[in-house]
CSV table of C-alpha atoms in Angstrom, one decimal:
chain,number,residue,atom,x,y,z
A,1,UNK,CA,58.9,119.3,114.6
A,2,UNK,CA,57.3,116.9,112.1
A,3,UNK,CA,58.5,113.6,111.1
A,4,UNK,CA,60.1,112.6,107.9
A,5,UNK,CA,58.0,110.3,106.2
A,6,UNK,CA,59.5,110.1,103.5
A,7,UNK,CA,62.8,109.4,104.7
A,8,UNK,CA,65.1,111.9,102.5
A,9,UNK,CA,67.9,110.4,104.3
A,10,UNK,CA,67.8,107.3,102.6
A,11,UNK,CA,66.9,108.9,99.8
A,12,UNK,CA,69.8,110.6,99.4
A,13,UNK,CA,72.0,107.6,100.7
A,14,UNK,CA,70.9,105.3,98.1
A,15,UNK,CA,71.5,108.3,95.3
A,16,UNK,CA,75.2,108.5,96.4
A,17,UNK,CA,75.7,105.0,96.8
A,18,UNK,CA,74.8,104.8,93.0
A,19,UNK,CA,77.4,107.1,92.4
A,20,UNK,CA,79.4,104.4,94.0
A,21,UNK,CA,78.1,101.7,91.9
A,22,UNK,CA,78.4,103.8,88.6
A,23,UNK,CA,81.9,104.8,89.0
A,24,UNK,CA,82.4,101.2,89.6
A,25,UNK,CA,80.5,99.7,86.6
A,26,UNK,CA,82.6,102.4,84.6
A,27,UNK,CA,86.1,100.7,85.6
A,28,UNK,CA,84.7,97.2,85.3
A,29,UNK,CA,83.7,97.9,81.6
A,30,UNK,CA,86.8,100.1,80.7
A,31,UNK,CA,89.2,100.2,83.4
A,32,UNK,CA,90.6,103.0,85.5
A,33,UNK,CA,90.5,106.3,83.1
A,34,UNK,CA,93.9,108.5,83.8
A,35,UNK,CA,95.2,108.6,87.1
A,36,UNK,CA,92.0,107.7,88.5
A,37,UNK,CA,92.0,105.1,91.6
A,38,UNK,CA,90.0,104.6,94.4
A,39,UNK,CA,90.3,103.8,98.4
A,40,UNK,CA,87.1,101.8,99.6
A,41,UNK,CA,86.6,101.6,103.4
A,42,UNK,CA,83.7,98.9,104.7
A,43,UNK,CA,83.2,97.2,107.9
A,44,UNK,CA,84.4,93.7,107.4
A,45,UNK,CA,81.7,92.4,110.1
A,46,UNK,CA,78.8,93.6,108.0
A,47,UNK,CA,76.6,90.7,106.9
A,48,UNK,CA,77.3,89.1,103.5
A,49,UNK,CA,81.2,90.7,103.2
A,50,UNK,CA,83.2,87.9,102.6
A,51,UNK,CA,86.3,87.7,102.8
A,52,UNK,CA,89.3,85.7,104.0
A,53,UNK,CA,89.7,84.7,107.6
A,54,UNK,CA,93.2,86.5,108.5
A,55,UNK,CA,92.3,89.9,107.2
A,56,UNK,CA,89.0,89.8,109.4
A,57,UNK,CA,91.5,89.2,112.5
A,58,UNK,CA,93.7,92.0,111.3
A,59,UNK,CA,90.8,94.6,110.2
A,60,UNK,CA,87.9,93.5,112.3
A,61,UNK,CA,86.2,96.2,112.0
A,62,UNK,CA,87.0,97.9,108.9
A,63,UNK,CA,89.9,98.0,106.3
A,64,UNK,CA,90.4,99.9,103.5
A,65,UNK,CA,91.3,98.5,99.8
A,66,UNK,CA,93.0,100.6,96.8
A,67,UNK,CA,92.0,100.1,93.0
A,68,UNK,CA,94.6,100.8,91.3
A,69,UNK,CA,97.2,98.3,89.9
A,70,UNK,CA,97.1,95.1,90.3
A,71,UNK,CA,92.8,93.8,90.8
A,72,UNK,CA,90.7,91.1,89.1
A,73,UNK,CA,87.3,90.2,88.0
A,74,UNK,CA,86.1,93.4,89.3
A,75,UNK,CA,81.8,92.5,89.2
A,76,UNK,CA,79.5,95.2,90.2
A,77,UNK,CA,75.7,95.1,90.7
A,78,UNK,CA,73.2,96.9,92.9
A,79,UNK,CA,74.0,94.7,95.3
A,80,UNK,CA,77.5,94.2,96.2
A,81,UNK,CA,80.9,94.8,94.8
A,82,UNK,CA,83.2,91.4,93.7
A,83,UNK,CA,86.8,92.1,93.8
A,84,UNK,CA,90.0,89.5,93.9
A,85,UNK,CA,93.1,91.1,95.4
A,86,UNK,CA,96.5,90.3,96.3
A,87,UNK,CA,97.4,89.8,100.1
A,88,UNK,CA,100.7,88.5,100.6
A,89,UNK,CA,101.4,87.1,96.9
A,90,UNK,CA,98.0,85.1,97.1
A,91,UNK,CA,94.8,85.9,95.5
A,92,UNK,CA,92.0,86.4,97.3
A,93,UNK,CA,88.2,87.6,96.6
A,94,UNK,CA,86.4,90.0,98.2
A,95,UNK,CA,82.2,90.0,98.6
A,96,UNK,CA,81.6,93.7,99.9
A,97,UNK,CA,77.8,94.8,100.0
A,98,UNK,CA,77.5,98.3,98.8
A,99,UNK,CA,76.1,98.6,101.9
A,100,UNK,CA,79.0,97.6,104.1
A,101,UNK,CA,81.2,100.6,102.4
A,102,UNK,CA,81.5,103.8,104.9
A,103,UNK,CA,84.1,105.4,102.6
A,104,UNK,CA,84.5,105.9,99.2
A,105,UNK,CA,87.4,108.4,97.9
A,106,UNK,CA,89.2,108.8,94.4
A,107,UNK,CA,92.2,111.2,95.3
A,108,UNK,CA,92.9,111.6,91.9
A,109,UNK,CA,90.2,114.6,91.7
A,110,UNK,CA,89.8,114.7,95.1
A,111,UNK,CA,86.4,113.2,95.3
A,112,UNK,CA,85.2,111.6,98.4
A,113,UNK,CA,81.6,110.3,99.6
A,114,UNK,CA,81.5,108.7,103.2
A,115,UNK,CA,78.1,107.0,104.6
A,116,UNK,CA,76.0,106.6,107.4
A,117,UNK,CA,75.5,103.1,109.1
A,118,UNK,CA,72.2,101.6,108.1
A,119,UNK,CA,69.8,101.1,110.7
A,120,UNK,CA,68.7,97.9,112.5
A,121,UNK,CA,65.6,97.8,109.7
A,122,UNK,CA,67.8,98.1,107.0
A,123,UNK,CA,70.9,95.8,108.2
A,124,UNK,CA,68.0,93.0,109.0
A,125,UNK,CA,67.1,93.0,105.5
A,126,UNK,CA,70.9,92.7,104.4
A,127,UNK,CA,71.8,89.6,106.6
A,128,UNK,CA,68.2,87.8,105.3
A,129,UNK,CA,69.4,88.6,101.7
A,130,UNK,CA,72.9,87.2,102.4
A,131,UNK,CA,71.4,84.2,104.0
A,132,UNK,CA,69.3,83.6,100.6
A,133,UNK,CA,72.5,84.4,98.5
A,134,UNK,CA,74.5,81.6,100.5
A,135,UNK,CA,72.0,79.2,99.8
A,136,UNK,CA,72.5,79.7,95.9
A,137,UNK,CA,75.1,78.4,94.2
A,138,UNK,CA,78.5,80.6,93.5
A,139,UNK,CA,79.1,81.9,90.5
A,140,UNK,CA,83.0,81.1,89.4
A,141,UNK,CA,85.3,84.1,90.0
A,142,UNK,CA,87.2,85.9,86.7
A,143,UNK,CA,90.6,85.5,87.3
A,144,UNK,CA,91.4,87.5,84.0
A,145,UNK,CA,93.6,90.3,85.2
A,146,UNK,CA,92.2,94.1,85.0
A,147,UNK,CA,93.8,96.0,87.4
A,148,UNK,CA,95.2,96.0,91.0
A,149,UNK,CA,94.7,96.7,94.5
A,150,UNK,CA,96.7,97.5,98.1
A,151,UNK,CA,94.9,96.9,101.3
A,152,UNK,CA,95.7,100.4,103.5
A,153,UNK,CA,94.9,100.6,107.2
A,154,UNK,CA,92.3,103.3,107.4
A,155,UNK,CA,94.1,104.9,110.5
A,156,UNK,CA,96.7,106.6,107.8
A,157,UNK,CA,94.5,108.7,106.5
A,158,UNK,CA,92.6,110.0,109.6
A,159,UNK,CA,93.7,113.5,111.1
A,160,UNK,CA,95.9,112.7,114.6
């Protein structure tokens, strides 16, 4: 068998990740079209997600978040996704590389992409560009309300 030099795999990753991204950059400029929301799953130990402390303990591997209602200063780039979400009546931000996300579903139209875990190559390059984003300084975070969001345990939705 020969070897894939050209690495379609990645390829095709990176296509539907964009899908990701686009769907994304879509809400941030306009918000959520019709019944549209979405549930985003990402491993919460993948270098450069931030988030706060106690929802590391509780989801420490993954967690899933809901756009829907109640979210804020939604930023998207190539990179990562910004989000700041509710948790217990406080408001807390969310870093989330695109990379991190292994789930992306709108069950609106029944649409849902999941994704592979990068390799060792690929997750190397993520923590050296997380290390380089930590050193510059932060941006300040747009509380300006757009939407919202529910944190759902990913074990709801899997088949028992």
């Amino acid at each position: 068998m020969s070897t894939d030099l050209l690495r379609y795999d990645r390829m095709v990753e990176a296509a539907l990740r964009r899908v990701v991204r686009d769907a994304l950059k879509e809400v941030q400029e306009h918000g959520l079209p019709g019944e549209h929301h979405f549930f985003i799953s990402f491993r919460t130990q993948y270098p450069g997600v931030r988030m706060p402390e106690f929802l590391r303990a509780k989801y420490p591997d993954e967690i899933t978040i809901v756009l829907q209602y109640q979210f804020y200063g939604l930023d998207v780039n190539d990179e990562r996704v910004e989000v700041t979400l509710s948790f217990n009546g406080n408001h807390e931000r969310l870093v989330v590389p695109m990379a991190a996300i292994t789930t992306f579903a709108d069950p609106s139209v029944n649409f849902a992409l999941q994704f592979q875990p990068p390799d060792e190559e690929e997750a190397e390059e993520v923590v050296d560009e997380a290390v380089e984003e930590e050193a510059a300084p932060a941006a300040e975070d747009d509380d300006t309300p757009k939407q919202g969001g529910t944190v759902v345990a990913l074990d709801a939705f899997r088949k028992k």
